[in-house]
Amino acid sequence: MDDGSLYLAVKSLHVVAVISWMAGLLYLPRLFVYHAEAKAGSATSETFKIMERRLLKAITTPAMIASWVLGLSLAFGFGVIDGTQDGWFHAKLALVVVLTAFHGALARWRKSFEADRNTHSARFFRVVNEIPTLIMIAVVFLVIMKPF
Ligand code: HEM
């Protein structure tokens, strides 16, 4: 496979990985909204625990790791980042670091639910659900338009 096709193949895998990562970052807070309204120890709460654990461990975390590995490969393996006109990449990286910290917070909140120790309200999770949405919009415009 020539370099050009390999670069496009890696970029395609990167986009597949970030779609999967975003799916988890957008759906997990939504599960927390309804889990926060379920009675601790109830059958509903126990079902949510299984859904949250599988969504985080089987999809969201592996997709985050793949997004980083493939994204950094594009940046430095194919010379996309060459020290000229890279402002978009620095801004994107800063936003993706915030997205990764949000992922970490989701993992902590999941552990609290698993131990029946959640203290956050359904409203709290509705509000934080907007964070990955807004970051996703900014990241996609930055990487496709490369404004600076
Ligand atoms: C996790 C760390 C990430 C790194 C290091 C990274 C890095 C990169 C790089 C270097 C490119 C190639 C740009 C080009 O060739 O023009 C790229 C493409 C892309 N990235 Fe990321 N990215 C990351 C996360 C994300 C996230 C979270 C999203 C979406 C929410 C995203 C969406 C995209 C899209 C849509 C493209 C294709 C752009 C195009 O073809 O014009 N990336 N990424």
Tab-separated table of N, CA and C and ligand atoms in Angstrom:
chain	number	residue	atom	x	y	z
A	1	MET	N	0.876	-1.198	0.000
A	1	MET	CA	0.000	0.000	0.000
A	1	MET	C	0.901	1.233	0.000
A	2	ASP	N	0.686	2.195	-0.915
A	2	ASP	CA	1.552	3.377	-0.928
A	2	ASP	C	1.208	4.302	0.241
A	3	ASP	N	2.110	5.241	0.503
A	3	ASP	CA	1.977	6.127	1.677
A	3	ASP	C	0.662	6.870	1.706
A	4	GLY	N	0.255	7.350	0.508
A	4	GLY	CA	-0.984	8.129	0.447
A	4	GLY	C	-2.181	7.299	0.887
A	5	SER	N	-2.254	6.039	0.425
A	5	SER	CA	-3.397	5.175	0.784
A	5	SER	C	-3.313	4.788	2.257
A	6	LEU	N	-2.101	4.546	2.744
A	6	LEU	CA	-1.939	4.171	4.158
A	6	LEU	C	-2.384	5.332	5.049
A	7	TYR	N	-2.006	6.553	4.691
A	7	TYR	CA	-2.418	7.735	5.445
A	7	TYR	C	-3.942	7.824	5.469
A	8	LEU	N	-4.593	7.627	4.323
A	8	LEU	CA	-6.064	7.701	4.263
A	8	LEU	C	-6.711	6.545	5.028
A	9	ALA	N	-6.058	5.373	5.012
A	9	ALA	CA	-6.602	4.226	5.763
A	9	ALA	C	-6.513	4.501	7.265
A	10	VAL	N	-5.387	5.065	7.710
A	10	VAL	CA	-5.230	5.389	9.138
A	10	VAL	C	-6.225	6.482	9.536
A	11	LYS	N	-6.416	7.464	8.649
A	11	LYS	CA	-7.368	8.539	8.962
A	11	LYS	C	-8.800	7.988	9.026
A	12	SER	N	-9.119	7.042	8.151
A	12	SER	CA	-10.467	6.427	8.193
A	12	SER	C	-10.671	5.698	9.519
A	13	LEU	N	-9.645	4.938	9.957
A	13	LEU	CA	-9.745	4.228	11.243
A	13	LEU	C	-9.851	5.218	12.391
A	14	HIS	N	-9.147	6.353	12.271
A	14	HIS	CA	-9.213	7.391	13.302
A	14	HIS	C	-10.637	7.919	13.428
A	15	VAL	N	-11.257	8.199	12.301
A	15	VAL	CA	-12.633	8.735	12.332
A	15	VAL	C	-13.609	7.699	12.895
A	16	VAL	N	-13.418	6.404	12.552
A	16	VAL	CA	-14.273	5.345	13.119
A	16	VAL	C	-14.091	5.299	14.640
A	17	ALA	N	-12.828	5.407	15.090
A	17	ALA	CA	-12.554	5.358	16.536
A	17	ALA	C	-13.175	6.548	17.260
A	18	VAL	N	-13.077	7.763	16.680
A	18	VAL	CA	-13.638	8.916	17.398
A	18	VAL	C	-15.169	8.883	17.392
A	19	ILE	N	-15.775	8.316	16.356
A	19	ILE	CA	-17.248	8.170	16.354
A	19	ILE	C	-17.667	7.250	17.505
A	20	SER	N	-16.926	6.127	17.685
A	20	SER	CA	-17.255	5.184	18.771
A	20	SER	C	-17.012	5.824	20.135
A	21	TRP	N	-15.913	6.576	20.249
A	21	TRP	CA	-15.609	7.249	21.514
A	21	TRP	C	-16.709	8.249	21.857
A	22	MET	N	-17.095	9.057	20.855
A	22	MET	CA	-18.143	10.044	21.093
A	22	MET	C	-19.466	9.385	21.456
A	23	ALA	N	-19.761	8.227	20.828
A	23	ALA	CA	-21.024	7.532	21.144
A	23	ALA	C	-21.080	7.209	22.639
A	24	GLY	N	-19.953	6.719	23.180
A	24	GLY	CA	-19.902	6.399	24.610
A	24	GLY	C	-19.962	7.639	25.479
A	25	LEU	N	-19.242	8.708	25.065
A	25	LEU	CA	-19.210	9.938	25.874
A	25	LEU	C	-20.573	10.635	25.888
A	26	LEU	N	-21.371	10.411	24.841
A	26	LEU	CA	-22.704	11.041	24.777
A	26	LEU	C	-23.775	10.163	25.437
A	27	TYR	N	-23.601	8.820	25.387
A	27	TYR	CA	-24.645	7.924	25.913
A	27	TYR	C	-24.491	7.652	27.418
A	28	LEU	N	-23.243	7.556	27.906
A	28	LEU	CA	-23.043	7.219	29.325
A	28	LEU	C	-23.694	8.243	30.277
A	29	PRO	N	-23.514	9.548	30.054
A	29	PRO	CA	-24.190	10.518	30.940
A	29	PRO	C	-25.712	10.383	30.885
A	30	ARG	N	-26.204	9.979	29.700
A	30	ARG	CA	-27.646	9.794	29.548
A	30	ARG	C	-28.119	8.637	30.428
A	31	LEU	N	-27.340	7.545	30.500
A	31	LEU	CA	-27.677	6.423	31.387
A	31	LEU	C	-27.644	6.890	32.843
A	32	PHE	N	-26.662	7.755	33.187
A	32	PHE	CA	-26.555	8.267	34.552
A	32	PHE	C	-27.785	9.116	34.925
A	33	VAL	N	-28.361	9.825	33.946
A	33	VAL	CA	-29.571	10.635	34.220
A	33	VAL	C	-30.669	9.730	34.790
A	34	TYR	N	-30.929	8.569	34.125
A	34	TYR	CA	-32.015	7.681	34.557
A	34	TYR	C	-31.588	6.849	35.768
A	35	HIS	N	-30.268	6.529	35.839
A	35	HIS	CA	-29.786	5.750	36.983
A	35	HIS	C	-29.916	6.554	38.272
A	36	ALA	N	-29.699	7.880	38.162
A	36	ALA	CA	-29.801	8.750	39.349
A	36	ALA	C	-31.238	8.787	39.892
A	37	GLU	N	-32.201	8.442	39.027
A	37	GLU	CA	-33.614	8.438	39.460
A	37	GLU	C	-34.066	7.058	39.941
A	38	ALA	N	-33.204	6.030	39.763
A	38	ALA	CA	-33.576	4.668	40.174
A	38	ALA	C	-33.160	4.431	41.634
A	39	LYS	N	-33.928	3.636	42.361
A	39	LYS	CA	-33.662	3.361	43.776
A	39	LYS	C	-32.443	2.444	43.897
A	40	ALA	N	-31.474	2.828	44.758
A	40	ALA	CA	-30.275	2.005	44.948
A	40	ALA	C	-30.695	0.599	45.391
A	41	GLY	N	-30.087	-0.431	44.764
A	41	GLY	CA	-30.396	-1.814	45.102
A	41	GLY	C	-31.554	-2.382	44.296
A	42	SER	N	-32.279	-1.531	43.570
A	42	SER	CA	-33.420	-2.037	42.786
A	42	SER	C	-32.925	-2.802	41.565
A	43	ALA	N	-33.810	-3.606	40.952
A	43	ALA	CA	-33.433	-4.381	39.752
A	43	ALA	C	-33.046	-3.422	38.625
A	44	THR	N	-33.760	-2.286	38.529
A	44	THR	CA	-33.442	-1.290	37.495
A	44	THR	C	-32.016	-0.762	37.678
A	45	SER	N	-31.678	-0.426	38.939
A	45	SER	CA	-30.331	0.097	39.217
A	45	SER	C	-29.261	-0.938	38.884
A	46	GLU	N	-29.513	-2.201	39.210
A	46	GLU	CA	-28.532	-3.265	38.908
A	46	GLU	C	-28.370	-3.439	37.396
A	47	THR	N	-29.458	-3.284	36.629
A	47	THR	CA	-29.367	-3.386	35.159
A	47	THR	C	-28.531	-2.237	34.598
A	48	PHE	N	-28.762	-1.018	35.132
A	48	PHE	CA	-27.966	0.125	34.675
A	48	PHE	C	-26.474	-0.102	34.944
A	49	LYS	N	-26.138	-0.726	36.085
A	49	LYS	CA	-24.730	-0.960	36.412
A	49	LYS	C	-24.065	-1.821	35.329
A	50	ILE	N	-24.780	-2.865	34.872
A	50	ILE	CA	-24.235	-3.765	33.834
A	50	ILE	C	-24.053	-2.993	32.523
A	51	MET	N	-25.086	-2.212	32.149
A	51	MET	CA	-25.015	-1.434	30.884
A	51	MET	C	-23.846	-0.442	30.924
A	52	GLU	N	-23.704	0.265	32.033
A	52	GLU	CA	-22.654	1.291	32.148
A	52	GLU	C	-21.257	0.655	32.108
A	53	ARG	N	-21.099	-0.475	32.818
A	53	ARG	CA	-19.785	-1.114	32.862
A	53	ARG	C	-19.389	-1.604	31.465
A	54	ARG	N	-20.332	-2.261	30.762
A	54	ARG	CA	-20.021	-2.782	29.424
A	54	ARG	C	-19.764	-1.639	28.437
A	55	LEU	N	-20.573	-0.560	28.497
A	55	LEU	CA	-20.402	0.559	27.567
A	55	LEU	C	-19.028	1.208	27.761
A	56	LEU	N	-18.626	1.388	29.035
A	56	LEU	CA	-17.340	2.046	29.291
A	56	LEU	C	-16.165	1.138	28.930
A	57	LYS	N	-16.217	-0.129	29.435
A	57	LYS	CA	-15.028	-0.992	29.302
A	57	LYS	C	-14.905	-1.643	27.924
A	58	ALA	N	-16.037	-1.968	27.291
A	58	ALA	CA	-15.959	-2.694	26.026
A	58	ALA	C	-15.933	-1.767	24.805
A	59	ILE	N	-16.432	-0.528	24.969
A	59	ILE	CA	-16.511	0.373	23.799
A	59	ILE	C	-15.755	1.691	24.028
A	60	THR	N	-16.158	2.445	25.066
A	60	THR	CA	-15.692	3.829	25.181
A	60	THR	C	-14.186	3.932	25.440
A	61	THR	N	-13.682	3.147	26.406
A	61	THR	CA	-12.244	3.230	26.713
A	61	THR	C	-11.358	2.708	25.583
A	62	PRO	N	-11.675	1.515	24.980
A	62	PRO	CA	-10.846	1.089	23.834
A	62	PRO	C	-10.895	2.104	22.683
A	63	ALA	N	-12.068	2.731	22.442
A	63	ALA	CA	-12.181	3.719	21.360
A	63	ALA	C	-11.355	4.959	21.655
A	64	MET	N	-11.278	5.354	22.934
A	64	MET	CA	-10.451	6.522	23.292
A	64	MET	C	-8.976	6.230	23.011
A	65	ILE	N	-8.533	5.037	23.420
A	65	ILE	CA	-7.127	4.668	23.203
A	65	ILE	C	-6.812	4.631	21.704
A	66	ALA	N	-7.719	4.032	20.912
A	66	ALA	CA	-7.512	3.965	19.454
A	66	ALA	C	-7.504	5.361	18.834
A	67	SER	N	-8.374	6.264	19.314
A	67	SER	CA	-8.421	7.639	18.781
A	67	SER	C	-7.083	8.331	18.990
A	68	TRP	N	-6.509	8.176	20.203
A	68	TRP	CA	-5.214	8.805	20.503
A	68	TRP	C	-4.081	8.205	19.669
A	69	VAL	N	-4.003	6.879	19.642
A	69	VAL	CA	-2.905	6.218	18.919
A	69	VAL	C	-2.955	6.559	17.433
A	70	LEU	N	-4.143	6.466	16.829
A	70	LEU	CA	-4.276	6.748	15.397
A	70	LEU	C	-4.103	8.245	15.110
A	71	GLY	N	-4.625	9.111	16.002
A	71	GLY	CA	-4.491	10.555	15.813
A	71	GLY	C	-3.029	11.000	15.884
A	72	LEU	N	-2.296	10.484	16.876
A	72	LEU	CA	-0.880	10.843	17.002
A	72	LEU	C	-0.056	10.252	15.864
A	73	SER	N	-0.482	9.089	15.359
A	73	SER	CA	0.211	8.500	14.197
A	73	SER	C	0.050	9.402	12.976
A	74	LEU	N	-1.160	9.918	12.791
A	74	LEU	CA	-1.401	10.852	11.683
A	74	LEU	C	-0.545	12.100	11.848
A	75	ALA	N	-0.536	12.610	13.081
A	75	ALA	CA	0.144	13.885	13.338
A	75	ALA	C	1.647	13.780	13.095
A	76	PHE	N	2.248	12.719	13.642
A	76	PHE	CA	3.712	12.650	13.626
A	76	PHE	C	4.246	11.539	12.728
A	77	GLY	N	3.412	10.536	12.374
A	77	GLY	CA	3.864	9.440	11.502
A	77	GLY	C	3.801	9.813	10.029
A	78	PHE	N	2.914	10.746	9.714
A	78	PHE	CA	2.752	11.135	8.300
A	78	PHE	C	3.080	12.606	8.091
A	79	GLY	N	3.672	13.243	9.142
A	79	GLY	CA	4.131	14.623	8.966
A	79	GLY	C	3.034	15.643	8.781
A	80	VAL	N	1.799	15.291	9.239
A	80	VAL	CA	0.720	16.287	9.132
A	80	VAL	C	1.089	17.519	9.947
A	81	ILE	N	1.745	17.292	11.074
A	81	ILE	CA	2.159	18.400	11.940
A	81	ILE	C	3.632	18.670	11.647
A	82	ASP	N	3.915	19.793	10.959
A	82	ASP	CA	5.314	20.070	10.548
A	82	ASP	C	5.805	21.429	11.037
A	83	GLY	N	5.140	21.987	12.025
A	83	GLY	CA	5.636	23.233	12.624
A	83	GLY	C	5.132	24.472	11.901
A	84	THR	N	4.427	24.301	10.781
A	84	THR	CA	3.837	25.451	10.073
A	84	THR	C	2.318	25.343	10.124
A	85	GLN	N	1.610	26.485	10.454
A	85	GLN	CA	0.156	26.470	10.392
A	85	GLN	C	-0.456	25.331	11.214
A	86	ASP	N	0.090	25.093	12.441
A	86	ASP	CA	-0.435	24.002	13.268
A	86	ASP	C	-1.320	24.486	14.408
A	87	GLY	N	-1.723	25.761	14.387
A	87	GLY	CA	-2.526	26.273	15.492
A	87	GLY	C	-3.778	25.429	15.714
A	88	TRP	N	-4.416	24.985	14.612
A	88	TRP	CA	-5.648	24.170	14.708
A	88	TRP	C	-5.381	22.912	15.526
A	89	PHE	N	-4.172	22.311	15.300
A	89	PHE	CA	-3.859	21.045	15.982
A	89	PHE	C	-3.661	21.278	17.481
A	90	HIS	N	-2.995	22.376	17.844
A	90	HIS	CA	-2.798	22.678	19.268
A	90	HIS	C	-4.143	22.942	19.947
A	91	ALA	N	-5.006	23.694	19.273
A	91	ALA	CA	-6.336	23.968	19.846
A	91	ALA	C	-7.130	22.662	19.956
A	92	LYS	N	-7.030	21.823	18.896
A	92	LYS	CA	-7.749	20.537	18.919
A	92	LYS	C	-7.243	19.659	20.057
A	93	LEU	N	-5.914	19.603	20.190
A	93	LEU	CA	-5.316	18.766	21.243
A	93	LEU	C	-5.757	19.235	22.628
A	94	ALA	N	-5.820	20.546	22.838
A	94	ALA	CA	-6.254	21.074	24.143
A	94	ALA	C	-7.696	20.631	24.431
A	95	LEU	N	-8.558	20.714	23.423
A	95	LEU	CA	-9.960	20.303	23.613
A	95	LEU	C	-10.068	18.795	23.840
A	96	VAL	N	-9.234	18.015	23.136
A	96	VAL	CA	-9.290	16.554	23.287
A	96	VAL	C	-8.755	16.122	24.649
A	97	VAL	N	-7.823	16.897	25.216
A	97	VAL	CA	-7.354	16.612	26.580
A	97	VAL	C	-8.507	16.844	27.571
A	98	VAL	N	-9.313	17.898	27.346
A	98	VAL	CA	-10.495	18.136	28.199
A	98	VAL	C	-11.481	16.975	28.047
A	99	LEU	N	-11.650	16.495	26.799
A	99	LEU	CA	-12.559	15.368	26.523
A	99	LEU	C	-12.062	14.113	27.256
A	100	THR	N	-10.747	13.920	27.295
A	100	THR	CA	-10.167	12.764	27.980
A	100	THR	C	-10.366	12.876	29.492
A	101	ALA	N	-10.265	14.103	30.034
A	101	ALA	CA	-10.523	14.319	31.464
A	101	ALA	C	-12.005	14.034	31.772
A	102	PHE	N	-12.890	14.414	30.841
A	102	PHE	CA	-14.313	14.131	31.015
A	102	PHE	C	-14.557	12.625	31.041
A	103	HIS	N	-13.833	11.911	30.176
A	103	HIS	CA	-13.912	10.441	30.160
A	103	HIS	C	-13.552	9.884	31.535
A	104	GLY	N	-12.493	10.455	32.134
A	104	GLY	CA	-12.051	10.036	33.470
A	104	GLY	C	-13.122	10.288	34.520
A	105	ALA	N	-13.794	11.438	34.405
A	105	ALA	CA	-14.862	11.760	35.363
A	105	ALA	C	-16.014	10.765	35.219
A	106	LEU	N	-16.336	10.383	33.961
A	106	LEU	CA	-17.406	9.400	33.740
A	106	LEU	C	-17.053	8.071	34.417
A	107	ALA	N	-15.787	7.688	34.321
A	107	ALA	CA	-15.347	6.423	34.936
A	107	ALA	C	-15.497	6.493	36.455
A	108	ARG	N	-15.198	7.657	37.036
A	108	ARG	CA	-15.346	7.814	38.502
A	108	ARG	C	-16.821	7.782	38.899
A	109	TRP	N	-17.668	8.504	38.122
A	109	TRP	CA	-19.093	8.509	38.459
A	109	TRP	C	-19.688	7.114	38.331
A	110	ARG	N	-19.189	6.339	37.334
A	110	ARG	CA	-19.697	4.973	37.161
A	110	ARG	C	-19.373	4.126	38.393
A	111	LYS	N	-18.149	4.322	38.899
A	111	LYS	CA	-17.743	3.559	40.099
A	111	LYS	C	-18.642	3.928	41.292
A	112	SER	N	-18.992	5.213	41.413
A	112	SER	CA	-19.876	5.618	42.525
A	112	SER	C	-21.245	4.938	42.403
A	113	PHE	N	-21.790	4.904	41.188
A	113	PHE	CA	-23.073	4.218	40.983
A	113	PHE	C	-22.938	2.737	41.343
A	114	GLU	N	-21.825	2.124	40.924
A	114	GLU	CA	-21.639	0.684	41.163
A	114	GLU	C	-21.622	0.382	42.661
A	115	ALA	N	-21.127	1.340	43.444
A	115	ALA	CA	-21.051	1.165	44.906
A	115	ALA	C	-22.269	1.782	45.608
A	116	ASP	N	-23.301	2.129	44.805
A	116	ASP	CA	-24.518	2.778	45.353
A	116	ASP	C	-24.167	4.007	46.178
A	117	ARG	N	-23.130	4.748	45.714
A	117	ARG	CA	-22.709	5.960	46.455
A	117	ARG	C	-22.847	7.224	45.618
A	118	ASN	N	-23.669	7.159	44.506
A	118	ASN	CA	-23.817	8.372	43.694
A	118	ASN	C	-24.509	9.477	44.488
A	119	THR	N	-23.967	10.698	44.374
A	119	THR	CA	-24.580	11.846	45.080
A	119	THR	C	-25.094	12.912	44.115
A	120	HIS	N	-24.864	12.706	42.789
A	120	HIS	CA	-25.275	13.716	41.813
A	120	HIS	C	-26.721	13.496	41.354
A	121	SER	N	-27.390	14.605	41.008
A	121	SER	CA	-28.802	14.523	40.581
A	121	SER	C	-28.901	14.230	39.080
A	122	ALA	N	-30.117	13.861	38.652
A	122	ALA	CA	-30.365	13.636	37.217
A	122	ALA	C	-30.090	14.929	36.452
A	123	ARG	N	-30.460	16.076	37.047
A	123	ARG	CA	-30.261	17.379	36.407
A	123	ARG	C	-28.764	17.637	36.176
A	124	PHE	N	-27.929	17.263	37.168
A	124	PHE	CA	-26.478	17.441	37.039
A	124	PHE	C	-25.979	16.710	35.794
A	125	PHE	N	-26.440	15.457	35.585
A	125	PHE	CA	-25.954	14.677	34.443
A	125	PHE	C	-26.518	15.198	33.120
A	126	ARG	N	-27.733	15.797	33.165
A	126	ARG	CA	-28.278	16.410	31.940
A	126	ARG	C	-27.387	17.577	31.495
A	127	VAL	N	-26.929	18.345	32.493
A	127	VAL	CA	-26.087	19.524	32.170
A	127	VAL	C	-24.719	19.074	31.665
A	128	VAL	N	-24.053	18.126	32.356
A	128	VAL	CA	-22.699	17.731	31.936
A	128	VAL	C	-22.720	16.999	30.586
A	129	ASN	N	-23.910	16.465	30.227
A	129	ASN	CA	-24.025	15.764	28.940
A	129	ASN	C	-23.723	16.708	27.764
A	130	GLU	N	-23.867	18.036	28.000
A	130	GLU	CA	-23.624	19.001	26.919
A	130	GLU	C	-22.118	19.205	26.655
A	131	ILE	N	-21.274	18.888	27.651
A	131	ILE	CA	-19.826	19.135	27.486
A	131	ILE	C	-19.240	18.407	26.277
A	132	PRO	N	-19.398	17.057	26.147
A	132	PRO	CA	-18.803	16.392	24.966
A	132	PRO	C	-19.438	16.854	23.651
A	133	THR	N	-20.721	17.234	23.690
A	133	THR	CA	-21.387	17.711	22.466
A	133	THR	C	-20.700	18.968	21.931
A	134	LEU	N	-20.515	19.955	22.837
A	134	LEU	CA	-19.915	21.225	22.419
A	134	LEU	C	-18.459	21.031	21.971
A	135	ILE	N	-17.711	20.183	22.697
A	135	ILE	CA	-16.310	19.953	22.323
A	135	ILE	C	-16.219	19.250	20.972
A	136	MET	N	-17.102	18.273	20.736
A	136	MET	CA	-17.100	17.556	19.459
A	136	MET	C	-17.294	18.516	18.281
A	137	ILE	N	-18.263	19.434	18.424
A	137	ILE	CA	-18.538	20.399	17.348
A	137	ILE	C	-17.292	21.248	17.069
A	138	ALA	N	-16.669	21.758	18.133
A	138	ALA	CA	-15.477	22.605	17.961
A	138	ALA	C	-14.327	21.816	17.327
A	139	VAL	N	-14.100	20.573	17.775
A	139	VAL	CA	-12.989	19.757	17.262
A	139	VAL	C	-13.164	19.464	15.765
A	140	VAL	N	-14.388	19.094	15.361
A	140	VAL	CA	-14.625	18.754	13.948
A	140	VAL	C	-14.401	19.972	13.047
A	141	PHE	N	-14.881	21.158	13.474
A	141	PHE	CA	-14.651	22.370	12.667
A	141	PHE	C	-13.160	22.719	12.616
A	142	LEU	N	-12.470	22.551	13.734
A	142	LEU	CA	-11.027	22.857	13.761
A	142	LEU	C	-10.250	21.969	12.791
A	143	VAL	N	-10.513	20.630	12.830
A	143	VAL	CA	-9.691	19.720	12.041
A	143	VAL	C	-10.042	19.760	10.553
A	144	ILE	N	-11.292	20.083	10.214
A	144	ILE	CA	-11.668	20.099	8.790
A	144	ILE	C	-11.376	21.467	8.169
A	145	MET	N	-11.662	22.550	8.881
A	145	MET	CA	-11.434	23.889	8.312
A	145	MET	C	-10.010	24.388	8.567
A	146	LYS	N	-9.322	23.895	9.625
A	146	LYS	CA	-7.946	24.321	9.953
A	146	LYS	C	-7.838	25.848	9.873
A	147	PRO	N	-8.615	26.589	10.654
A	147	PRO	CA	-8.702	28.058	10.510
A	147	PRO	C	-7.418	28.792	10.873
A	148	PHE	N	-6.536	28.174	11.671
A	148	PHE	CA	-5.283	28.853	12.018
A	148	PHE	C	-4.199	27.821	12.281
B	1	HEM	C1	-7.448	11.828	20.668
B	1	HEM	C2	-6.574	12.686	20.137
B	1	HEM	C3	-6.638	13.125	18.689
B	1	HEM	C4	-5.538	13.402	17.891
B	1	HEM	C5	-4.074	13.348	18.316
B	1	HEM	C6	-6.046	13.745	16.560
B	1	HEM	C7	-5.235	14.087	15.464
B	1	HEM	C8	-5.707	14.153	14.165
B	1	HEM	C9	-4.870	14.396	13.001
B	1	HEM	C10	-3.381	14.680	13.040
B	1	HEM	C11	-5.674	14.330	11.897
B	1	HEM	C12	-5.259	14.467	10.421
B	1	HEM	C13	-5.598	15.833	9.920
B	1	HEM	C14	-5.363	15.937	8.421
B	1	HEM	O1	-4.773	15.078	7.841
B	1	HEM	O2	-5.811	16.904	7.823
B	1	HEM	C15	-7.023	14.059	12.361
B	1	HEM	C16	-8.110	13.929	11.526
B	1	HEM	C17	-9.400	13.961	11.998
B	1	HEM	N1	-9.789	13.976	13.321
B	1	HEM	FE1	-8.612	13.769	14.935
B	1	HEM	N2	-7.421	13.680	16.565
B	1	HEM	C18	-7.826	13.314	17.864
B	1	HEM	C19	-9.125	13.205	18.311
B	1	HEM	C20	-10.228	13.514	17.521
B	1	HEM	C21	-11.579	13.661	18.027
B	1	HEM	C22	-11.994	13.501	19.488
B	1	HEM	C23	-12.384	13.963	16.948
B	1	HEM	C24	-13.875	14.220	16.871
B	1	HEM	C25	-14.634	14.499	17.899
B	1	HEM	C26	-11.522	13.978	15.769
B	1	HEM	C27	-11.973	14.178	14.476
B	1	HEM	C28	-11.173	14.095	13.344
B	1	HEM	C29	-11.688	14.144	11.962
B	1	HEM	C30	-13.166	14.276	11.546
B	1	HEM	C31	-10.567	14.034	11.124
B	1	HEM	C32	-10.562	14.012	9.564
B	1	HEM	C33	-10.334	15.439	9.086
B	1	HEM	C34	-10.142	15.526	7.577
B	1	HEM	O3	-10.055	14.525	6.886
B	1	HEM	O4	-10.100	16.635	7.073
B	1	HEM	N3	-10.227	13.711	16.142
B	1	HEM	N4	-7.019	13.957	13.745
